[in-house]
CSV table of C-alpha atoms in Angstrom, one decimal:
chain,number,residue,atom,x,y,z
D,1,UNK,CA,85.0,105.2,36.9
D,2,UNK,CA,85.6,103.3,39.7
D,3,UNK,CA,89.2,104.3,39.5
D,4,UNK,CA,88.0,107.8,39.6
D,5,UNK,CA,85.7,107.4,42.8
D,6,UNK,CA,88.8,106.0,44.6
D,7,UNK,CA,90.9,108.8,43.9
D,8,UNK,CA,88.2,111.1,44.7
D,9,UNK,CA,87.9,108.8,48.4
D,10,UNK,CA,91.2,109.1,48.7
D,11,UNK,CA,91.6,112.8,48.4
D,12,UNK,CA,88.5,113.7,51.0
D,13,UNK,CA,90.6,111.4,53.7
D,14,UNK,CA,93.6,113.1,52.9
D,15,UNK,CA,91.9,116.5,53.4
D,16,UNK,CA,90.1,115.7,56.2
D,17,UNK,CA,93.2,114.3,57.9
D,18,UNK,CA,95.5,117.2,57.3
D,19,UNK,CA,92.5,119.4,58.6
D,20,UNK,CA,92.6,117.4,62.1
D,21,UNK,CA,95.9,117.5,62.1
D,22,UNK,CA,95.7,120.8,62.0
D,23,UNK,CA,95.0,120.9,66.1
D,24,UNK,CA,96.2,119.5,69.5
D,25,UNK,CA,93.5,118.7,72.0
D,26,UNK,CA,93.4,117.8,76.0
D,27,UNK,CA,90.8,117.6,78.7
D,28,UNK,CA,91.5,120.1,81.3
D,29,UNK,CA,92.5,119.3,84.3
D,30,UNK,CA,89.3,117.9,86.7
D,31,UNK,CA,87.0,119.5,84.4
D,32,UNK,CA,84.4,118.0,81.9
D,33,UNK,CA,85.7,120.8,79.0
D,34,UNK,CA,88.5,119.9,76.2
D,35,UNK,CA,90.9,122.5,74.9
D,36,UNK,CA,91.6,122.4,71.3
D,37,UNK,CA,94.8,125.0,70.2
D,38,UNK,CA,94.6,125.2,66.2
D,39,UNK,CA,98.5,125.4,65.3
D,40,UNK,CA,98.1,127.2,62.1
D,41,UNK,CA,95.9,130.4,63.6
D,42,UNK,CA,97.0,130.1,67.4
D,43,UNK,CA,93.4,130.1,68.3
D,44,UNK,CA,92.0,128.7,71.1
D,45,UNK,CA,88.7,127.2,72.2
D,46,UNK,CA,86.6,124.9,74.4
D,47,UNK,CA,84.5,122.2,74.1
D,48,UNK,CA,81.1,122.5,75.5
D,49,UNK,CA,78.2,119.7,74.3
D,50,UNK,CA,75.6,122.2,74.4
D,51,UNK,CA,77.5,124.4,71.8
D,52,UNK,CA,80.3,122.9,70.6
D,53,UNK,CA,83.7,124.3,70.0
D,54,UNK,CA,83.3,128.0,71.1
D,55,UNK,CA,86.4,130.4,70.3
D,56,UNK,CA,88.4,131.6,73.4
D,57,UNK,CA,91.1,133.7,72.4
D,58,UNK,CA,94.1,133.9,70.3
D,59,UNK,CA,97.1,132.4,72.1
D,60,UNK,CA,100.0,135.1,73.5
D,61,UNK,CA,103.3,133.2,72.8
D,62,UNK,CA,107.0,133.5,74.2
D,63,UNK,CA,109.3,130.8,72.8
D,64,UNK,CA,107.1,128.8,71.2
D,65,UNK,CA,107.5,127.3,67.6
D,66,UNK,CA,104.4,125.6,66.5
D,67,UNK,CA,106.5,123.6,64.0
D,68,UNK,CA,107.8,121.9,67.1
D,69,UNK,CA,104.1,121.1,68.4
D,70,UNK,CA,103.1,117.5,67.4
D,71,UNK,CA,99.7,117.7,65.9
D,72,UNK,CA,97.4,115.2,68.2
D,73,UNK,CA,94.4,114.8,70.0
D,74,UNK,CA,96.0,112.1,72.7
D,75,UNK,CA,99.6,112.2,74.7
D,76,UNK,CA,98.4,116.0,75.6
D,77,UNK,CA,98.2,116.6,79.4
D,78,UNK,CA,98.1,119.5,81.5
D,79,UNK,CA,98.8,119.8,85.8
D,80,UNK,CA,97.4,122.9,87.9
D,81,UNK,CA,100.0,124.7,89.5
D,82,UNK,CA,99.2,125.4,93.0
D,83,UNK,CA,95.7,126.0,92.5
D,84,UNK,CA,96.6,129.0,90.0
D,85,UNK,CA,95.5,129.8,86.5
D,86,UNK,CA,98.9,128.4,84.8
D,87,UNK,CA,99.2,124.6,84.0
D,88,UNK,CA,102.4,122.4,83.1
D,89,UNK,CA,101.4,121.3,79.3
D,90,UNK,CA,102.9,118.1,78.4
D,91,UNK,CA,103.2,116.7,74.9
D,92,UNK,CA,103.9,112.7,74.7
D,93,UNK,CA,106.4,111.7,72.3
D,94,UNK,CA,108.6,115.2,72.1
D,95,UNK,CA,109.3,115.7,75.7
D,96,UNK,CA,107.8,119.3,75.8
D,97,UNK,CA,106.8,121.4,78.6
D,98,UNK,CA,104.9,124.7,78.6
D,99,UNK,CA,103.2,126.9,80.7
D,100,UNK,CA,100.2,127.6,80.0
D,101,UNK,CA,98.2,130.4,81.7
D,102,UNK,CA,94.4,130.7,81.1
D,103,UNK,CA,93.6,134.5,82.6
D,104,UNK,CA,95.3,135.9,80.2
D,105,UNK,CA,95.2,132.7,77.5
D,106,UNK,CA,99.7,133.1,76.8
D,107,UNK,CA,102.1,130.1,76.4
D,108,UNK,CA,105.5,129.8,77.0
D,109,UNK,CA,107.6,127.4,76.5
D,110,UNK,CA,109.8,126.0,79.5
D,111,UNK,CA,111.9,123.0,78.3
D,112,UNK,CA,115.0,123.2,75.9
D,113,UNK,CA,114.4,119.9,75.0
D,114,UNK,CA,114.1,118.2,71.2
D,115,UNK,CA,112.3,115.9,69.7
D,116,UNK,CA,112.9,112.7,70.7
D,117,UNK,CA,110.1,110.3,69.9
D,118,UNK,CA,111.6,108.1,72.1
D,119,UNK,CA,108.7,108.5,74.7
D,120,UNK,CA,105.3,108.1,72.7
D,121,UNK,CA,102.7,106.9,74.7
D,122,UNK,CA,104.3,107.5,78.1
D,123,UNK,CA,102.6,107.8,81.3
D,124,UNK,CA,103.0,111.5,82.7
D,125,UNK,CA,102.4,112.6,86.0
D,126,UNK,CA,102.6,115.1,88.8
D,127,UNK,CA,103.9,114.4,92.4
D,128,UNK,CA,104.0,117.0,94.4
D,129,UNK,CA,105.7,120.1,92.4
D,130,UNK,CA,107.5,117.3,90.6
D,131,UNK,CA,106.6,116.5,86.8
D,132,UNK,CA,107.5,112.8,86.3
D,133,UNK,CA,107.4,110.6,82.5
D,134,UNK,CA,107.6,106.7,82.9
D,135,UNK,CA,108.4,104.6,80.3
D,136,UNK,CA,106.3,104.9,76.4
D,137,UNK,CA,107.0,103.8,72.8
D,138,UNK,CA,109.3,105.1,70.4
D,139,UNK,CA,112.0,104.3,68.1
D,140,UNK,CA,110.5,100.8,67.1
D,141,UNK,CA,110.9,99.6,70.5
D,142,UNK,CA,109.3,99.9,73.9
D,143,UNK,CA,110.5,101.5,77.2
D,144,UNK,CA,111.2,101.3,80.9
D,145,UNK,CA,112.5,104.8,81.5
D,146,UNK,CA,112.2,106.6,84.3
D,147,UNK,CA,112.4,110.5,84.2
D,148,UNK,CA,112.1,113.1,86.3
D,149,UNK,CA,111.7,117.0,84.7
D,150,UNK,CA,115.1,119.4,86.2
D,151,UNK,CA,113.2,123.0,86.2
D,152,UNK,CA,116.8,124.3,86.5
D,153,UNK,CA,118.5,122.7,83.7
D,154,UNK,CA,114.7,122.6,81.8
D,155,UNK,CA,115.6,119.2,80.5
D,156,UNK,CA,114.7,115.3,81.8
D,157,UNK,CA,117.2,113.5,84.1
D,158,UNK,CA,116.7,110.0,84.0
D,159,UNK,CA,116.5,108.2,87.2
D,160,UNK,CA,117.9,104.7,88.1
D,161,UNK,CA,115.7,102.5,89.8
D,162,UNK,CA,116.3,99.4,92.3
D,163,UNK,CA,114.3,96.0,92.3
D,164,UNK,CA,112.4,94.2,90.3
D,165,UNK,CA,112.1,96.5,87.3
D,166,UNK,CA,110.1,95.7,84.4
D,167,UNK,CA,111.3,95.4,81.2
D,168,UNK,CA,108.8,97.5,80.1
D,169,UNK,CA,105.8,100.4,80.9
D,170,UNK,CA,103.8,100.2,77.8
D,171,UNK,CA,100.4,98.9,76.7
D,172,UNK,CA,99.2,98.0,79.9
D,173,UNK,CA,97.8,99.6,82.9
D,174,UNK,CA,99.6,102.2,84.5
D,175,UNK,CA,99.0,105.5,86.9
D,176,UNK,CA,100.3,107.2,89.7
D,177,UNK,CA,98.2,106.9,93.3
D,178,UNK,CA,98.4,109.8,94.9
D,179,UNK,CA,96.8,108.8,98.4
D,180,UNK,CA,99.4,105.4,98.6
D,181,UNK,CA,102.4,107.4,96.6
D,182,UNK,CA,103.0,104.7,94.4
D,183,UNK,CA,103.1,104.5,90.8
D,184,UNK,CA,101.7,101.3,89.4
D,185,UNK,CA,102.6,98.8,86.4
D,186,UNK,CA,100.2,96.4,85.8
D,187,UNK,CA,101.1,94.0,83.2
D,188,UNK,CA,103.0,95.5,80.0
D,189,UNK,CA,104.2,94.8,76.9
D,190,UNK,CA,107.6,94.5,76.0
D,191,UNK,CA,108.1,95.6,72.2
D,192,UNK,CA,111.1,95.3,69.6
D,193,UNK,CA,110.5,95.3,66.4
D,194,UNK,CA,114.0,94.3,65.4
D,195,UNK,CA,114.0,91.2,67.1
D,196,UNK,CA,111.3,89.1,65.6
D,197,UNK,CA,111.5,86.4,68.6
D,198,UNK,CA,110.3,89.1,71.3
D,199,UNK,CA,108.4,91.5,69.1
D,200,UNK,CA,105.6,91.3,71.4
D,201,UNK,CA,106.1,90.0,74.6
D,202,UNK,CA,103.7,90.7,77.1
D,203,UNK,CA,104.5,90.5,81.4
D,204,UNK,CA,101.9,89.9,83.1
D,205,UNK,CA,103.1,90.8,86.3
D,206,UNK,CA,102.0,93.4,89.2
D,207,UNK,CA,104.6,96.2,89.7
D,208,UNK,CA,104.8,98.9,92.4
D,209,UNK,CA,107.5,101.7,92.2
D,210,UNK,CA,108.5,103.1,95.4
D,211,UNK,CA,109.6,107.0,95.0
D,212,UNK,CA,111.1,107.0,98.5
D,213,UNK,CA,113.7,103.6,98.3
D,214,UNK,CA,113.4,105.0,94.2
D,215,UNK,CA,112.8,100.4,94.1
D,216,UNK,CA,110.3,98.5,92.1
D,217,UNK,CA,108.9,95.5,93.9
D,218,UNK,CA,106.4,92.7,91.7
D,219,UNK,CA,103.4,92.3,93.7
D,220,UNK,CA,102.2,89.6,92.0
D,221,UNK,CA,100.9,89.2,88.5
D,222,UNK,CA,97.3,89.7,86.7
D,223,UNK,CA,95.7,86.4,86.1
D,224,UNK,CA,92.1,87.6,86.7
D,225,UNK,CA,90.7,86.0,83.1
D,226,UNK,CA,88.0,88.9,83.1
D,227,UNK,CA,91.7,91.3,82.8
D,228,UNK,CA,93.9,89.1,80.9
D,229,UNK,CA,91.2,88.9,78.2
D,230,UNK,CA,90.7,92.6,78.0
D,231,UNK,CA,95.0,92.7,78.0
D,232,UNK,CA,94.9,90.3,75.1
D,233,UNK,CA,93.0,91.6,72.9
D,234,UNK,CA,94.7,94.1,70.3
D,235,UNK,CA,92.0,96.3,70.0
D,236,UNK,CA,92.9,99.8,71.5
D,237,UNK,CA,93.0,99.2,75.3
D,238,UNK,CA,91.1,102.5,76.6
D,239,UNK,CA,91.1,102.2,80.7
D,240,UNK,CA,90.6,105.4,83.0
D,241,UNK,CA,92.0,105.8,86.1
D,242,UNK,CA,91.6,108.1,89.1
D,243,UNK,CA,94.5,107.4,90.9
D,244,UNK,CA,92.4,104.6,92.7
D,245,UNK,CA,90.7,102.9,90.6
D,246,UNK,CA,91.7,101.5,87.0
D,247,UNK,CA,88.0,101.6,85.2
D,248,UNK,CA,88.0,99.5,82.1
D,249,UNK,CA,85.3,99.8,79.5
D,250,UNK,CA,84.5,96.3,78.7
D,251,UNK,CA,83.6,96.7,75.3
D,252,UNK,CA,82.3,94.4,73.5
D,253,UNK,CA,81.7,91.8,76.3
D,254,UNK,CA,81.5,88.2,75.5
D,255,UNK,CA,78.9,87.6,78.1
D,256,UNK,CA,76.7,90.9,78.0
D,257,UNK,CA,75.6,92.0,74.4
D,258,UNK,CA,75.9,95.6,76.1
D,259,UNK,CA,78.3,97.8,78.4
D,260,UNK,CA,79.8,96.7,80.8
D,261,UNK,CA,83.2,97.9,82.8
D,262,UNK,CA,85.5,96.3,85.1
D,263,UNK,CA,86.7,98.1,88.3
D,264,UNK,CA,90.2,97.6,90.1
D,265,UNK,CA,90.7,99.0,93.6
D,266,UNK,CA,94.9,99.6,94.1
D,267,UNK,CA,94.5,100.2,97.8
D,268,UNK,CA,92.0,97.5,98.5
D,269,UNK,CA,94.4,94.5,98.0
D,270,UNK,CA,93.8,94.9,93.8
D,271,UNK,CA,89.9,94.0,94.5
D,272,UNK,CA,88.3,93.5,90.9
D,273,UNK,CA,84.5,94.5,90.3
D,274,UNK,CA,82.4,93.7,87.2
D,275,UNK,CA,79.5,96.4,86.0
D,276,UNK,CA,77.0,94.3,83.8
D,277,UNK,CA,75.2,97.8,82.6
D,278,UNK,CA,71.4,97.1,84.6
D,279,UNK,CA,70.4,100.2,83.1
D,280,UNK,CA,71.4,99.4,79.6
D,281,UNK,CA,73.4,102.6,79.0
D,282,UNK,CA,75.5,103.6,76.1
D,283,UNK,CA,78.9,104.4,77.0
D,284,UNK,CA,80.5,106.5,74.2
D,285,UNK,CA,84.1,104.8,74.8
D,286,UNK,CA,86.0,104.5,71.9
D,287,UNK,CA,89.4,106.6,71.4
D,288,UNK,CA,90.2,108.6,68.3
D,289,UNK,CA,89.9,112.0,66.4
D,290,UNK,CA,87.1,112.8,69.0
D,291,UNK,CA,88.3,112.4,72.2
D,292,UNK,CA,86.5,114.8,73.6
D,293,UNK,CA,83.4,113.4,73.5
D,294,UNK,CA,84.8,109.7,74.8
D,295,UNK,CA,84.3,108.6,78.7
D,296,UNK,CA,87.0,110.8,81.3
D,297,UNK,CA,87.0,110.8,84.8
D,298,UNK,CA,86.2,114.3,86.4
D,299,UNK,CA,86.1,113.6,90.4
D,300,UNK,CA,83.9,111.0,91.4
D,301,UNK,CA,82.3,111.0,88.3
D,302,UNK,CA,82.5,109.8,84.7
D,303,UNK,CA,81.5,111.6,82.1
D,304,UNK,CA,80.8,111.4,78.2
D,305,UNK,CA,78.6,113.5,75.3
D,306,UNK,CA,77.5,111.3,72.9
D,307,UNK,CA,75.8,111.9,68.8
D,308,UNK,CA,73.9,109.7,69.4
D,309,UNK,CA,72.3,110.2,72.8
D,310,UNK,CA,71.4,114.0,71.6
D,311,UNK,CA,70.3,112.6,69.1
D,312,UNK,CA,68.0,110.1,70.9
D,313,UNK,CA,67.5,112.1,74.2
D,314,UNK,CA,67.8,115.4,72.6
D,315,UNK,CA,70.0,115.9,75.9
D,316,UNK,CA,72.6,118.4,75.7
D,317,UNK,CA,74.3,117.6,78.8
D,318,UNK,CA,77.3,115.8,79.6
D,319,UNK,CA,75.9,112.2,80.3
D,320,UNK,CA,77.5,110.9,83.5
D,321,UNK,CA,78.2,108.0,86.4
D,322,UNK,CA,79.3,108.3,89.6
D,323,UNK,CA,81.7,106.3,90.2
D,324,UNK,CA,80.5,105.2,93.7
D,325,UNK,CA,77.3,104.1,92.2
D,326,UNK,CA,79.3,101.8,89.5
D,327,UNK,CA,80.3,100.4,92.5
D,328,UNK,CA,77.9,99.9,94.4
D,329,UNK,CA,76.0,98.2,91.5
D,330,UNK,CA,79.0,96.1,90.7
D,331,UNK,CA,79.6,92.6,91.6
D,332,UNK,CA,83.0,91.7,93.3
D,333,UNK,CA,84.7,89.1,90.8
D,334,UNK,CA,88.0,88.2,92.6
D,335,UNK,CA,91.2,90.0,92.9
D,336,UNK,CA,93.8,90.4,90.0
D,337,UNK,CA,95.9,88.2,91.2
D,338,UNK,CA,93.8,85.3,92.1
D,339,UNK,CA,94.1,82.1,89.5
D,340,UNK,CA,91.1,80.7,87.9
D,341,UNK,CA,89.6,77.4,89.1
D,342,UNK,CA,91.3,74.9,87.0
D,343,UNK,CA,94.5,76.7,87.7
D,344,UNK,CA,93.8,76.3,91.6
D,345,UNK,CA,93.1,72.7,90.2
D,346,UNK,CA,96.5,72.5,89.1
D,347,UNK,CA,98.4,73.4,91.8
D,348,UNK,CA,96.4,71.4,94.0
D,349,UNK,CA,96.8,68.4,91.6
D,350,UNK,CA,100.7,69.4,91.5
D,351,UNK,CA,100.9,69.7,95.2
D,352,UNK,CA,99.0,66.7,96.0
D,353,UNK,CA,101.1,64.5,93.8
D,354,UNK,CA,104.2,66.0,95.0
D,355,UNK,CA,103.2,65.1,99.0
D,356,UNK,CA,102.7,61.5,97.7
D,357,UNK,CA,105.9,61.2,95.7
D,358,UNK,CA,107.5,62.7,98.8
D,359,UNK,CA,105.8,60.2,101.1
D,360,UNK,CA,106.9,57.5,98.6
D,361,UNK,CA,110.5,58.6,98.8
D,362,UNK,CA,110.6,58.9,102.0
D,363,UNK,CA,108.9,55.8,102.9
D,364,UNK,CA,111.6,54.4,100.5
D,365,UNK,CA,114.2,55.9,101.6
D,366,UNK,CA,113.5,54.4,104.9
D,367,UNK,CA,113.1,50.6,103.7
D,368,UNK,CA,116.7,51.4,102.0
D,369,UNK,CA,118.4,52.2,105.7
D,370,UNK,CA,116.7,49.6,106.8
D,371,UNK,CA,117.4,46.9,104.4
D,372,UNK,CA,121.2,48.7,104.6
D,373,UNK,CA,120.8,48.2,108.4
D,374,UNK,CA,119.7,44.7,108.6
D,375,UNK,CA,122.6,43.6,106.3
D,376,UNK,CA,124.8,45.4,108.3
D,377,UNK,CA,123.7,43.8,111.6
D,378,UNK,CA,123.3,40.2,110.1
D,379,UNK,CA,126.7,40.5,108.4
D,380,UNK,CA,128.7,41.9,111.6
D,381,UNK,CA,126.8,39.7,114.5
D,382,UNK,CA,128.0,36.6,114.7
D,383,UNK,CA,125.1,33.1,115.1
D,384,UNK,CA,125.2,33.6,118.7
D,385,UNK,CA,124.9,37.3,119.1
D,386,UNK,CA,121.9,36.8,116.3
D,387,UNK,CA,120.5,34.9,118.5
D,388,UNK,CA,120.7,36.8,121.3
D,389,UNK,CA,119.9,40.1,119.3
D,390,UNK,CA,116.4,38.2,118.7
D,391,UNK,CA,115.5,36.5,122.2
D,392,UNK,CA,116.1,40.8,123.6
D,393,UNK,CA,114.0,42.4,121.0
D,394,UNK,CA,111.6,39.2,121.8
D,395,UNK,CA,111.5,39.6,125.7
D,396,UNK,CA,111.9,43.8,125.4
D,397,UNK,CA,108.2,43.9,126.5
D,398,UNK,CA,108.3,41.4,129.5
D,399,UNK,CA,111.5,43.9,130.7
D,400,UNK,CA,114.9,42.9,131.8
D,401,UNK,CA,116.2,39.6,131.2
D,402,UNK,CA,118.7,37.9,133.7
D,403,UNK,CA,122.0,35.6,133.3
D,404,UNK,CA,120.2,32.4,134.2
D,405,UNK,CA,117.4,33.3,131.3
D,406,UNK,CA,119.9,33.8,128.9
D,407,UNK,CA,122.4,30.8,129.7
D,408,UNK,CA,118.7,28.8,129.4
D,409,UNK,CA,118.0,30.3,126.2
D,410,UNK,CA,121.4,28.7,124.7
D,411,UNK,CA,121.1,25.4,126.5
D,412,UNK,CA,124.4,25.8,128.7
D,413,UNK,CA,122.2,25.1,131.9
D,414,UNK,CA,124.2,21.7,132.1
D,415,UNK,CA,127.8,24.0,131.9
D,416,UNK,CA,129.7,24.5,134.8
D,417,UNK,CA,129.1,27.9,136.7
D,418,UNK,CA,132.4,28.8,135.5
D,419,UNK,CA,131.3,28.1,131.7
D,420,UNK,CA,128.5,29.8,132.5
D,421,UNK,CA,130.2,33.0,134.0
D,422,UNK,CA,132.9,33.0,130.6
D,423,UNK,CA,130.0,32.8,127.8
D,424,UNK,CA,127.5,35.4,128.8
D,425,UNK,CA,130.2,37.6,130.0
D,426,UNK,CA,131.7,37.1,126.0
D,427,UNK,CA,128.4,36.7,124.0
D,428,UNK,CA,127.3,40.5,126.0
D,429,UNK,CA,131.2,42.0,125.3
D,430,UNK,CA,130.9,41.0,121.5
D,431,UNK,CA,127.2,41.8,121.1
D,432,UNK,CA,127.1,45.7,122.6
D,433,UNK,CA,131.1,46.1,120.4
D,434,UNK,CA,130.2,44.9,117.0
D,435,UNK,CA,125.8,47.2,117.6
D,436,UNK,CA,128.7,49.8,119.3
D,437,UNK,CA,130.6,50.4,115.4
D,438,UNK,CA,126.4,50.9,113.6
D,439,UNK,CA,125.5,52.6,116.6
D,440,UNK,CA,128.2,54.8,117.3
D,441,UNK,CA,127.9,56.7,120.7
D,442,UNK,CA,125.2,54.8,121.7
D,443,UNK,CA,124.3,52.8,124.7
D,444,UNK,CA,123.6,49.8,123.2
D,445,UNK,CA,122.5,47.5,126.8
D,446,UNK,CA,120.6,48.8,129.6
D,447,UNK,CA,122.0,46.7,132.6
D,448,UNK,CA,121.0,46.4,136.2
D,449,UNK,CA,121.8,44.6,139.0
D,450,UNK,CA,119.4,41.3,139.6
D,451,UNK,CA,117.3,42.3,143.0
D,452,UNK,CA,117.0,38.6,143.4
D,453,UNK,CA,120.8,37.6,143.1
D,454,UNK,CA,123.1,40.7,143.7
D,455,UNK,CA,126.1,38.7,142.2
D,456,UNK,CA,124.0,39.0,138.8
D,457,UNK,CA,123.1,41.4,136.3
D,458,UNK,CA,119.7,41.5,134.0
D,459,UNK,CA,120.1,43.0,131.1
D,460,UNK,CA,117.4,45.0,128.1
D,461,UNK,CA,118.1,46.6,125.1
D,462,UNK,CA,118.2,50.9,125.3
D,463,UNK,CA,114.5,52.1,124.3
D,464,UNK,CA,115.8,53.8,121.0
D,465,UNK,CA,118.2,51.0,119.8
D,466,UNK,CA,114.9,49.0,120.6
D,467,UNK,CA,113.0,51.2,118.5
D,468,UNK,CA,115.6,51.2,115.4
D,469,UNK,CA,115.8,47.5,115.6
D,470,UNK,CA,112.1,45.9,116.4
D,471,UNK,CA,111.0,46.9,112.7
D,472,UNK,CA,114.6,44.8,111.1
């Protein structure tokens, strides 16, 4: 009996999945509404929370093979063309580009590409009149491919980029900011199912793409704990991008038992704010088949519809929050690349240790140099020259020493004047020559005429030589 019940349940699931697989859904640009295309009947419907799905028309098609359309509730994006009723419609995984005219509900295929399956969950956006597709996942590995749609050749063309190109553009926070004209890649995952060691490799880098120079720059690293915790979760990473703010419904949050949000401002140094939901509002933020009910962006508001809200509050309209209100009620928690306190402490500690080691190293180096210099001087100087050096260092602060003081220091005062002169001349000559071999290209002694006896000289070590010798 249990086996029959299980088979019946499986049958119902298969029916449900086959029924849901008949549609593609997407949010209308800058609108609170969703469109749904029935791939079997070709009927187009619009979702309104008051009435649910309402049939609009049957699509008129040109060069459209509905077998090429992949049933999906995500990855379908429309881009309005010059404020007209016509839109470009792109579908992830396929590379297909369609022209949708809402004035007569007609659909025309523009591209000549074929199904590739290499850029599922890619980031597709419109810059001016150009369509771009960055990254994605397919054939069991992630991608960092940059492409632009060629409206003449009706094919996607690859873009060669310079700089610090991220290894992957997938499973992170990515989006195009029109005001700054930059594409941002904030922490992505490089996946390759063939290589076990690199099956899941997250890069926390913050990257910026400059369209003018066709260059990627690594502008930092995601270090803020709250954002890292969100990125590291294995749950579906639902986030919204307004063109300026990355809005992350943080559900569930470890600190708060109700829904919260993180807001990243890419135009203001990637400052991060946390909204702790002071009103205890139920936020319908999950992804899945009923994407038309989940939180999305319309202009300056966050919109969502919920069966729970309608049941409890008997409210048939969309629930919404102004982004400006969310920001006013949010607390600033740091910049995206701000390190946690323990990492900052470790950096300070490492810097302090490095500084201590550097100081000790410098002192040790100086000590070794001084020891080497002291040994060289003691080895090269004779006994009288070493005594003369000690005599000059000892009397440096007293000023110059004259010939009579030198003779008296060495006990030669009883010798004849000629013997004294010869001793003094030889002593000074040997002293200056020997130290000159150690201190090359430097004067050793400052020699001046003796004011009391013009026939003699006075002697003193040169200041630089004294500084080097006094600590020996």
